[in-house]
Amino acid sequence: MELVTFFETLWLARIPILKGIGVTVSISVLAILVGTILGVGVGLALTYGARPLRWLVRGYTDFIRGTPVLVLVLASYYVLGTVGIDLGPFQAGVLALAVFCSSHVGEIVRGALQSIPKGQTEAAKAIGLTFPQTFAYVLGPQALRQVLPAWVNTAAEMVKASTLLSIIGVAELLLRTQELISRTFMSLEFYFFAGFLYFVINYGIERFGRYVERKTAIPS
Amino acid sequence: MTGNLLEIRDLHKRYGEVEVLKGVDCTMAQGDVISIIGSSGSGKTTMLRCINMLEEFQGGSIRIDGEEIGYETAGGTRRRKKEKEIARQRAMTGMAFQQFNLFPHMSAAENVMLGLVKVKKMSRDEARSVAEKWLDRVGLAERRDRFPSQLSGGQQQRVAIARAIAMNPKLMLFDEVTSALDPELVNEVLQVIKDLARDGMSMLLVTHEMRFAYEVSSRVIFMNQGRIGEEGNPREMFHKPQTERLMEFLKTSTFN
């Protein structure tokens, strides 16, 4: 009758678990959103920036990408406080993930833009398009299609990385699950259940990515 | 101000230490069809690309309809014009490339329409009818909704030519437009260019098709090591070359 016990316990703990899911989704959405916006800026700077800007941004991405996310999370929570930027655990966590996300998205965007043949820009110039127009109608749409699969990957990574925020006390899904386990000792069941929920979220992201890919595919 | 459509004076272009154009002069009147021939590395493509500022150049001047392209000299210093101004000047010429460079995410019609809508500020309906007219002219009316990946090389190049011509340029630049094509697709593209020539379009062609250059051109320019080696009407150039270099060049090229 262990299954019955599991469902009974799950039902009793439904509110904290739902809240945990809510927090996990909020963290992820915010981190991905902010990270993507920053990341597009990073990618543009890496591709088209003047040399000093490029170096600066290159340093930023290399540094961030070479640092474990957990270290970023801890630094954002504990170190920023010492220089007078006092963030709550949720804000600090989202900031850390967004920064991490931006360095990855930046590289993805740079890679996509640089993979577009030079002839595309030249053809756009030749019909008299300005650079912003070239970017908006020629380079951007092509880059977007290339970015999509890698971006979906990064988004899923962000969902997984959100578990690290449990360390600084953000009551996301993993922390809620751990609290539940410490009361019920049903570690196998609830770790598995939490894993399943993360899978569902990421599977949803992946399906969404596939859908957009299909919708925007160039006929051939 | 002269009556010339194109006026190139003492054009110099360097890539770092290497000077690829060493003082080129060339004038062209409305309706002229000029072929530029020469071995690779002679500077012919570079010269073409300077005319629409796809390449910067360090010395000399290029004028189209009397308007100086790309640079302005004020108080003795030569300055690159503003990007917006250069973009406007680029629209005075049309260019077709060796690799077609169609936008892969747009249909044939959309490829032609983009410049009409964004640069010429036409309405989409107006742009569509202009695009259709030109696609029809290059024999691709039924393929207007196809994407570049769904077209053969020759068809892609014809779309690319339609895209350039639809902008109603004063001068068309063709940069080795048949070099990337399978031999059996070359003629359909050359035919389109011949038709345009017959309609009085002014054009400057870099080409390796000697027979075509002979038939279509009002004048031929032979580029040699960054300079104009010889120029004249095609009959004289091909049958009575004056310089040793052109003689050698013609011997090694196929004239069939």
Short mmCIF file of C-alpha atoms in Angstrom, two decimals:
data_model
loop_
_atom_site.label_atom_id
_atom_site.label_comp_id
_atom_site.label_asym_id
_atom_site.label_seq_id
_atom_site.Cartn_x
_atom_site.Cartn_y
_atom_site.Cartn_z
CA MET A 1 0.00 0.00 0.00
CA GLU A 2 3.01 2.24 -0.42
CA LEU A 3 1.52 3.88 -3.50
CA VAL A 4 -1.54 4.91 -1.46
CA THR A 5 0.69 6.39 1.21
CA PHE A 6 2.63 8.28 -1.45
CA PHE A 7 -0.48 9.80 -2.94
CA GLU A 8 -1.89 10.65 0.47
CA THR A 9 1.34 12.38 1.43
CA LEU A 10 1.46 14.10 -1.95
CA TRP A 11 -2.09 15.33 -1.53
CA LEU A 12 -1.35 16.71 1.93
CA ALA A 13 1.77 18.43 0.61
CA ARG A 14 0.15 19.70 -2.58
CA ILE A 15 0.19 23.35 -1.60
CA PRO A 16 3.93 23.61 -0.82
CA ILE A 17 4.76 21.54 -3.89
CA LEU A 18 2.63 23.72 -6.16
CA LYS A 19 4.22 26.77 -4.62
CA GLY A 20 7.60 25.19 -5.27
CA ILE A 21 6.72 24.62 -8.90
CA GLY A 22 5.50 28.21 -9.12
CA VAL A 23 8.77 29.52 -7.74
CA THR A 24 10.84 27.26 -10.00
CA VAL A 25 8.90 28.41 -13.06
CA SER A 26 9.15 32.09 -12.03
CA ILE A 27 12.89 31.83 -11.48
CA SER A 28 13.37 30.07 -14.79
CA VAL A 29 11.16 32.38 -16.82
CA LEU A 30 12.74 35.50 -15.35
CA ALA A 31 16.28 34.17 -15.71
CA ILE A 32 15.70 33.04 -19.29
CA LEU A 33 13.94 36.26 -20.24
CA VAL A 34 16.48 38.63 -18.72
CA GLY A 35 19.35 36.36 -19.75
CA THR A 36 18.15 36.25 -23.34
CA ILE A 37 17.71 40.00 -23.60
CA LEU A 38 21.17 40.56 -22.11
CA GLY A 39 22.53 37.72 -24.22
CA VAL A 40 21.33 39.22 -27.49
CA GLY A 41 23.13 42.42 -26.49
CA VAL A 42 26.23 40.39 -25.66
CA GLY A 43 26.03 38.55 -28.99
CA LEU A 44 25.64 41.80 -30.94
CA ALA A 45 28.55 43.37 -29.08
CA LEU A 46 30.71 40.32 -29.77
CA THR A 47 29.85 40.35 -33.45
CA TYR A 48 29.58 44.01 -34.37
CA GLY A 49 31.04 45.90 -31.41
CA ALA A 50 34.01 48.21 -31.70
CA ARG A 51 37.20 46.57 -30.51
CA PRO A 52 37.34 47.84 -26.89
CA LEU A 53 33.69 46.90 -26.35
CA ARG A 54 34.27 43.50 -27.90
CA TRP A 55 37.20 42.81 -25.61
CA LEU A 56 35.24 43.89 -22.58
CA VAL A 57 32.28 41.69 -23.44
CA ARG A 58 34.56 38.82 -24.43
CA GLY A 59 36.14 39.03 -20.96
CA TYR A 60 32.70 39.02 -19.39
CA THR A 61 31.46 35.95 -21.23
CA ASP A 62 34.67 33.98 -20.79
CA PHE A 63 34.70 34.74 -17.08
CA ILE A 64 31.06 33.88 -16.54
CA ARG A 65 31.14 30.76 -18.65
CA GLY A 66 34.20 29.53 -16.84
CA THR A 67 32.59 29.91 -13.44
CA PRO A 68 30.31 27.26 -11.90
CA VAL A 69 26.72 28.45 -11.65
CA LEU A 70 26.71 27.59 -7.98
CA VAL A 71 29.60 29.96 -7.39
CA LEU A 72 27.70 32.69 -9.25
CA VAL A 73 24.63 32.06 -7.12
CA LEU A 74 26.58 32.19 -3.87
CA ALA A 75 28.55 35.25 -4.97
CA SER A 76 25.43 37.05 -6.04
CA TYR A 77 23.80 36.40 -2.66
CA TYR A 78 26.72 36.78 -0.25
CA VAL A 79 29.29 38.94 -2.03
CA LEU A 80 26.99 41.59 -3.51
CA GLY A 81 25.71 42.22 0.02
CA THR A 82 29.19 43.17 1.20
CA VAL A 83 29.45 45.90 -1.44
CA GLY A 84 26.12 47.35 -0.43
CA ILE A 85 23.86 45.69 -3.01
CA ASP A 86 21.43 43.86 -0.78
CA LEU A 87 19.35 41.40 -2.70
CA GLY A 88 16.92 38.86 -1.33
CA PRO A 89 17.69 35.23 -2.11
CA PHE A 90 15.16 35.13 -4.95
CA GLN A 91 16.50 38.28 -6.63
CA ALA A 92 20.12 37.28 -6.09
CA GLY A 93 19.43 33.84 -7.52
CA VAL A 94 17.62 35.14 -10.58
CA LEU A 95 20.41 37.64 -11.18
CA ALA A 96 23.04 34.91 -11.04
CA LEU A 97 21.13 32.66 -13.43
CA ALA A 98 20.34 35.51 -15.80
CA VAL A 99 24.00 36.51 -15.97
CA PHE A 100 24.96 32.90 -16.60
CA CYS A 101 22.26 32.58 -19.24
CA SER A 102 23.37 35.80 -20.96
CA SER A 103 26.91 34.54 -21.50
CA HIS A 104 25.60 31.38 -23.12
CA VAL A 105 22.98 33.11 -25.24
CA GLY A 106 25.61 35.67 -26.22
CA GLU A 107 27.85 32.97 -27.62
CA ILE A 108 24.93 31.30 -29.39
CA VAL A 109 23.89 34.58 -31.00
CA ARG A 110 27.45 35.39 -32.03
CA GLY A 111 27.86 31.95 -33.55
CA ALA A 112 24.60 32.25 -35.47
CA LEU A 113 25.36 35.72 -36.81
CA GLN A 114 28.89 34.81 -37.84
CA SER A 115 27.71 31.70 -39.64
CA ILE A 116 25.59 33.76 -42.04
CA PRO A 117 27.57 34.14 -45.28
CA LYS A 118 29.03 37.58 -45.91
CA GLY A 119 27.19 37.66 -49.23
CA GLN A 120 23.90 38.12 -47.39
CA THR A 121 25.06 41.43 -45.94
CA GLU A 122 26.54 42.45 -49.28
CA ALA A 123 23.34 41.67 -51.16
CA ALA A 124 21.37 43.68 -48.61
CA LYS A 125 23.78 46.58 -48.92
CA ALA A 126 23.64 46.38 -52.70
CA ILE A 127 19.89 47.02 -52.74
CA GLY A 128 20.41 50.00 -50.48
CA LEU A 129 19.40 48.66 -47.08
CA THR A 130 20.98 50.36 -44.07
CA PHE A 131 22.61 48.20 -41.43
CA PRO A 132 19.65 48.26 -39.01
CA GLN A 133 17.38 47.23 -41.90
CA THR A 134 19.81 44.51 -42.96
CA PHE A 135 19.81 43.21 -39.43
CA ALA A 136 16.06 43.36 -39.03
CA TYR A 137 15.06 41.72 -42.31
CA VAL A 138 18.03 39.66 -43.46
CA LEU A 139 20.43 38.69 -40.66
CA GLY A 140 18.12 38.60 -37.66
CA PRO A 141 15.51 36.23 -39.11
CA GLN A 142 18.21 33.84 -40.33
CA ALA A 143 20.08 33.97 -37.03
CA LEU A 144 16.88 33.36 -35.10
CA ARG A 145 16.30 30.07 -36.86
CA GLN A 146 19.82 28.96 -36.10
CA VAL A 147 19.70 30.10 -32.49
CA LEU A 148 16.52 28.28 -31.65
CA PRO A 149 17.73 24.71 -30.92
CA ALA A 150 20.69 25.87 -28.84
CA TRP A 151 18.52 28.40 -27.07
CA VAL A 152 16.01 25.73 -26.09
CA ASN A 153 18.92 23.77 -24.66
CA THR A 154 20.06 26.73 -22.61
CA ALA A 155 16.53 27.38 -21.39
CA ALA A 156 16.31 23.78 -20.14
CA GLU A 157 19.70 24.21 -18.46
CA MET A 158 18.34 27.25 -16.65
CA VAL A 159 15.41 25.26 -15.28
CA LYS A 160 17.81 22.67 -13.98
CA ALA A 161 20.18 25.30 -12.60
CA SER A 162 17.29 26.87 -10.68
CA THR A 163 17.64 23.98 -8.19
CA LEU A 164 20.89 25.57 -7.04
CA LEU A 165 18.88 28.37 -5.50
CA SER A 166 17.77 25.94 -2.81
CA ILE A 167 21.25 26.41 -1.32
CA ILE A 168 20.56 30.06 -0.54
CA GLY A 169 17.12 29.25 0.80
CA VAL A 170 14.82 30.00 -2.13
CA ALA A 171 11.78 27.78 -1.60
CA GLU A 172 11.71 26.36 -5.10
CA LEU A 173 10.65 22.88 -6.04
CA LEU A 174 13.77 21.07 -4.85
CA LEU A 175 13.84 22.75 -1.46
CA ARG A 176 10.12 22.08 -0.96
CA THR A 177 10.72 18.48 -1.89
CA GLN A 178 13.61 18.19 0.55
CA GLU A 179 11.47 19.66 3.31
CA LEU A 180 8.81 17.13 2.54
CA ILE A 181 11.31 14.29 2.57
CA SER A 182 12.74 15.36 5.91
CA ARG A 183 9.25 15.07 7.38
CA THR A 184 8.18 11.84 5.68
CA PHE A 185 11.49 10.06 4.94
CA MET A 186 10.04 9.06 1.57
CA SER A 187 13.21 10.15 -0.23
CA LEU A 188 13.09 7.75 -3.17
CA GLU A 189 9.49 8.56 -4.07
CA PHE A 190 9.71 12.31 -3.78
CA TYR A 191 13.10 12.77 -5.37
CA PHE A 192 11.77 10.73 -8.25
CA PHE A 193 8.60 12.79 -8.29
CA ALA A 194 10.55 16.06 -8.30
CA GLY A 195 12.70 14.71 -11.10
CA PHE A 196 9.57 13.88 -13.02
CA LEU A 197 8.23 17.42 -12.59
CA TYR A 198 11.50 18.93 -13.87
CA PHE A 199 11.29 16.59 -16.81
CA VAL A 200 7.75 17.72 -17.57
CA ILE A 201 8.76 21.37 -17.50
CA ASN A 202 11.75 20.79 -19.75
CA TYR A 203 9.84 18.53 -22.06
CA GLY A 204 7.30 21.33 -22.44
CA ILE A 205 10.08 23.76 -23.34
CA GLU A 206 11.50 21.33 -25.83
CA ARG A 207 8.14 20.71 -27.50
CA PHE A 208 7.56 24.44 -27.69
CA GLY A 209 10.99 24.86 -29.30
CA ARG A 210 10.24 22.16 -31.84
CA TYR A 211 6.92 23.78 -32.62
CA VAL A 212 8.50 27.16 -33.27
CA GLU A 213 11.23 25.49 -35.33
CA ARG A 214 8.62 23.81 -37.49
CA LYS A 215 6.61 26.99 -37.89
CA THR A 216 9.61 29.02 -38.98
CA ALA A 217 11.30 26.36 -41.10
CA ILE A 218 12.32 27.46 -44.58
CA PRO A 219 10.58 25.24 -47.15
CA SER A 220 12.94 23.10 -49.14
CA MET B 1 29.58 67.86 -64.05
CA THR B 2 29.93 65.85 -67.21
CA GLY B 3 27.37 63.92 -69.20
CA ASN B 4 28.84 60.61 -68.17
CA LEU B 5 26.84 58.06 -66.26
CA LEU B 6 29.92 56.67 -64.57
CA GLU B 7 33.21 58.41 -64.15
CA ILE B 8 36.10 56.74 -62.38
CA ARG B 9 39.20 58.84 -61.87
CA ASP B 10 42.56 57.49 -60.72
CA LEU B 11 41.05 54.80 -58.51
CA HIS B 12 43.44 53.35 -55.95
CA LYS B 13 42.63 50.48 -53.65
CA ARG B 14 44.93 48.81 -51.13
CA TYR B 15 44.51 45.84 -48.86
CA GLY B 16 47.15 46.66 -46.30
CA GLU B 17 50.43 46.76 -48.18
CA VAL B 18 49.08 45.24 -51.37
CA GLU B 19 47.81 47.68 -53.94
CA VAL B 20 45.17 45.95 -56.03
CA LEU B 21 43.99 48.95 -58.03
CA LYS B 22 46.81 51.21 -59.14
CA GLY B 23 45.02 54.12 -60.72
CA VAL B 24 42.07 53.12 -62.85
CA ASP B 25 40.26 55.60 -65.08
CA CYS B 26 37.05 54.73 -66.78
CA THR B 27 34.05 56.56 -68.12
CA MET B 28 30.81 55.19 -69.29
CA ALA B 29 27.81 56.75 -70.96
CA GLN B 30 24.15 55.98 -70.51
CA GLY B 31 23.30 52.72 -72.26
CA ASP B 32 26.90 51.46 -72.47
CA VAL B 33 27.54 47.80 -71.90
CA ILE B 34 31.10 47.31 -70.75
CA SER B 35 32.70 43.96 -70.07
CA ILE B 36 35.71 43.77 -67.82
CA ILE B 37 37.95 40.84 -68.55
CA GLY B 38 41.29 39.78 -67.18
CA SER B 39 42.94 37.04 -65.19
CA SER B 40 42.01 36.50 -61.56
CA GLY B 41 43.71 38.91 -59.22
CA SER B 42 43.81 41.62 -61.88
CA GLY B 43 41.41 43.76 -59.86
CA LYS B 44 38.30 43.55 -62.01
CA THR B 45 35.91 42.40 -59.28
CA THR B 46 37.45 44.83 -56.81
CA MET B 47 36.85 47.68 -59.21
CA LEU B 48 33.22 46.67 -59.54
CA ARG B 49 32.79 46.42 -55.79
CA CYS B 50 34.26 49.88 -55.25
CA ILE B 51 31.52 51.36 -57.40
CA ASN B 52 28.87 50.43 -54.85
CA MET B 53 31.14 50.79 -51.84
CA LEU B 54 31.27 47.12 -50.97
CA GLU B 55 34.97 47.91 -50.92
CA GLU B 56 36.52 51.03 -49.55
CA PHE B 57 39.10 52.74 -51.70
CA GLN B 58 41.94 54.96 -50.65
CA GLY B 59 42.40 57.22 -53.62
CA GLY B 60 40.64 58.64 -56.64
CA SER B 61 36.98 59.23 -57.15
CA ILE B 62 33.92 57.53 -58.53
CA ARG B 63 30.98 59.53 -59.79
CA ILE B 64 27.61 58.31 -60.89
CA ASP B 65 25.56 60.91 -62.74
CA GLY B 66 28.00 63.47 -61.41
CA GLU B 67 27.47 62.51 -57.80
CA GLU B 68 30.60 61.50 -55.89
CA ILE B 69 30.26 58.02 -54.42
CA GLY B 70 31.28 57.08 -50.91
CA TYR B 71 33.59 59.91 -49.96
CA GLU B 72 33.56 63.64 -49.66
CA THR B 73 36.44 66.03 -49.42
CA ALA B 74 36.00 68.97 -47.13
CA GLY B 75 38.83 71.31 -46.19
CA GLY B 76 41.39 69.06 -47.81
CA THR B 77 40.46 65.95 -45.84
CA ARG B 78 38.77 63.02 -47.46
CA ARG B 79 36.00 61.51 -45.39
CA ARG B 80 33.71 58.54 -45.81
CA LYS B 81 30.15 59.68 -46.24
CA LYS B 82 27.51 58.82 -43.66
CA GLU B 83 26.22 55.26 -43.81
CA LYS B 84 22.73 56.41 -44.63
CA GLU B 85 24.04 58.43 -47.54
CA ILE B 86 26.11 55.50 -48.77
CA ALA B 87 23.06 53.24 -48.53
CA ARG B 88 21.15 55.71 -50.70
CA GLN B 89 23.97 55.84 -53.23
CA ARG B 90 24.19 52.06 -53.36
CA ALA B 91 20.60 51.96 -54.49
CA MET B 92 21.67 53.92 -57.59
CA THR B 93 23.41 50.78 -58.79
CA GLY B 94 22.16 47.21 -58.82
CA MET B 95 24.45 44.28 -58.35
CA ALA B 96 24.29 40.59 -59.17
CA PHE B 97 26.82 38.36 -57.47
CA GLN B 98 28.70 35.22 -58.41
CA GLN B 99 27.02 33.33 -55.55
CA PHE B 100 23.53 34.85 -56.16
CA ASN B 101 23.18 35.75 -52.46
CA LEU B 102 19.42 35.42 -52.40
CA PHE B 103 17.87 35.68 -48.97
CA PRO B 104 17.13 32.02 -48.17
CA HIS B 105 14.26 32.74 -45.79
CA MET B 106 12.22 34.63 -48.37
CA SER B 107 10.39 33.49 -51.46
CA ALA B 108 11.52 34.68 -54.87
CA ALA B 109 8.90 37.44 -54.86
CA GLU B 110 9.80 38.54 -51.32
CA ASN B 111 13.45 38.71 -52.29
CA VAL B 112 12.57 41.17 -55.01
CA MET B 113 10.07 43.04 -52.85
CA LEU B 114 12.33 43.71 -49.85
CA GLY B 115 14.24 46.61 -51.38
CA LEU B 116 11.12 48.00 -53.02
CA VAL B 117 9.28 48.16 -49.71
CA LYS B 118 12.11 49.14 -47.39
CA VAL B 119 14.24 51.35 -49.62
CA LYS B 120 11.83 52.60 -52.28
CA LYS B 121 9.03 52.79 -49.68
CA MET B 122 6.47 51.22 -51.97
CA SER B 123 3.33 49.68 -50.55
CA ARG B 124 3.41 45.89 -50.40
CA ASP B 125 0.83 45.63 -53.18
CA GLU B 126 2.73 47.96 -55.44
CA ALA B 127 5.99 46.15 -54.66
CA ARG B 128 4.39 42.80 -55.37
CA SER B 129 3.22 43.87 -58.81
CA VAL B 130 6.65 45.29 -59.67
CA ALA B 131 8.27 42.08 -58.40
CA GLU B 132 5.92 39.97 -60.45
CA LYS B 133 6.59 42.02 -63.54
CA TRP B 134 10.34 41.48 -63.23
CA LEU B 135 10.09 37.83 -62.30
CA ASP B 136 8.00 37.43 -65.39
CA ARG B 137 10.67 39.23 -67.41
CA VAL B 138 13.31 36.73 -66.28
CA GLY B 139 10.94 33.88 -67.01
CA LEU B 140 10.10 32.91 -63.46
CA ALA B 141 6.54 34.14 -63.03
CA GLU B 142 5.29 30.72 -61.94
CA ARG B 143 8.09 30.30 -59.43
CA ARG B 144 7.56 33.53 -57.57
CA ASP B 145 6.48 31.77 -54.38
CA ARG B 146 9.35 29.28 -54.39
CA PHE B 147 12.19 29.64 -51.95
CA PRO B 148 15.80 29.87 -53.16
CA SER B 149 16.51 26.32 -52.01
CA GLN B 150 13.73 25.16 -54.31
CA LEU B 151 15.26 26.77 -57.37
CA SER B 152 18.12 25.74 -59.64
CA GLY B 153 21.27 27.83 -59.72
CA GLY B 154 20.26 29.48 -62.97
CA GLN B 155 16.82 30.30 -61.61
CA GLN B 156 18.32 31.69 -58.42
CA GLN B 157 20.62 33.92 -60.42
CA ARG B 158 17.70 35.16 -62.51
CA VAL B 159 15.78 36.01 -59.34
CA ALA B 160 18.87 37.82 -58.06
CA ILE B 161 19.04 39.83 -61.27
CA ALA B 162 15.32 40.62 -61.02
CA ARG B 163 15.88 41.73 -57.41
CA ALA B 164 18.57 44.17 -58.53
CA ILE B 165 16.81 45.42 -61.67
CA ALA B 166 13.46 45.96 -59.92
CA MET B 167 15.10 48.72 -57.90
CA ASN B 168 15.41 50.63 -61.16
CA PRO B 169 19.13 51.30 -60.88
CA LYS B 170 20.96 53.69 -63.18
CA LEU B 171 23.68 51.12 -63.63
CA MET B 172 23.80 47.35 -63.26
CA LEU B 173 26.93 45.61 -62.00
CA PHE B 174 27.36 41.94 -62.80
CA ASP B 175 30.11 40.16 -60.93
CA GLU B 176 30.94 36.86 -62.65
CA VAL B 177 27.29 35.91 -62.52
CA THR B 178 27.72 32.66 -64.41
CA SER B 179 30.90 31.39 -62.75
CA ALA B 180 29.10 29.36 -60.11
CA LEU B 181 26.65 27.79 -62.55
CA ASP B 182 26.62 24.40 -64.17
CA PRO B 183 27.44 24.82 -67.88
CA GLU B 184 23.92 23.98 -69.02
CA LEU B 185 22.48 26.76 -66.84
CA VAL B 186 24.79 29.50 -68.07
CA ASN B 187 22.82 30.39 -71.17
CA GLU B 188 19.51 31.13 -69.48
CA VAL B 189 21.27 33.74 -67.34
CA LEU B 190 23.25 35.22 -70.23
CA GLN B 191 20.05 35.49 -72.24
CA VAL B 192 18.45 37.57 -69.48
CA ILE B 193 21.44 39.90 -69.48
CA LYS B 194 21.37 40.20 -73.27
CA ASP B 195 17.71 41.15 -73.13
CA LEU B 196 18.46 43.82 -70.59
CA ALA B 197 21.28 45.13 -72.75
CA ARG B 198 18.94 45.33 -75.70
CA ASP B 199 16.52 47.38 -73.60
CA GLY B 200 19.26 49.95 -73.10
CA MET B 201 20.25 49.11 -69.53
CA SER B 202 23.67 50.49 -68.69
CA MET B 203 25.85 47.71 -67.38
CA LEU B 204 29.28 46.80 -66.26
CA LEU B 205 30.07 43.12 -66.32
CA VAL B 206 32.98 41.19 -64.94
CA THR B 207 32.96 37.98 -66.90
CA HIS B 208 34.93 34.97 -68.02
CA GLU B 209 32.54 34.29 -70.87
CA MET B 210 34.55 35.70 -73.75
CA ARG B 211 32.02 34.89 -76.45
CA PHE B 212 29.34 36.61 -74.40
CA ALA B 213 31.54 39.65 -73.73
CA TYR B 214 32.20 39.83 -77.46
CA GLU B 215 28.55 39.70 -78.39
CA VAL B 216 26.97 41.89 -75.77
CA SER B 217 29.50 44.63 -75.06
CA SER B 218 29.82 48.03 -76.59
CA ARG B 219 33.28 48.17 -75.05
CA VAL B 220 35.68 45.76 -73.40
CA ILE B 221 38.18 46.60 -70.69
CA PHE B 222 41.13 44.31 -70.10
CA MET B 223 42.42 44.59 -66.56
CA ASN B 224 46.01 43.68 -65.90
CA GLN B 225 47.70 43.87 -62.49
CA GLY B 226 45.50 46.59 -61.09
CA ARG B 227 45.50 48.76 -64.17
CA ILE B 228 43.55 48.93 -67.39
CA GLY B 229 45.76 47.03 -69.78
CA GLU B 230 43.80 47.73 -72.90
CA GLU B 231 40.33 48.82 -73.86
CA GLY B 232 38.32 49.20 -76.97
CA ASN B 233 35.45 47.79 -78.95
CA PRO B 234 35.10 44.03 -78.71
CA ARG B 235 35.94 43.37 -82.35
CA GLU B 236 39.32 45.11 -82.12
CA MET B 237 40.07 43.74 -78.68
CA PHE B 238 39.46 40.13 -79.54
CA HIS B 239 40.72 40.10 -83.12
CA LYS B 240 43.51 42.65 -82.97
CA PRO B 241 44.84 42.83 -79.40
CA GLN B 242 47.49 45.51 -79.10
CA THR B 243 49.33 44.36 -76.02
CA GLU B 244 51.35 41.25 -75.35
CA ARG B 245 49.43 40.60 -72.13
CA LEU B 246 46.01 40.64 -73.74
CA MET B 247 47.25 38.36 -76.50
CA GLU B 248 48.45 35.88 -73.90
CA PHE B 249 45.27 36.19 -71.92
CA LEU B 250 43.07 35.56 -74.93
CA LYS B 251 45.16 32.55 -75.88
CA THR B 252 44.50 30.93 -72.52
CA SER B 253 40.80 31.73 -72.44
CA THR B 254 38.22 29.77 -74.28
CA PHE B 255 36.42 31.76 -76.92
CA ASN B 256 33.66 29.45 -77.95
#
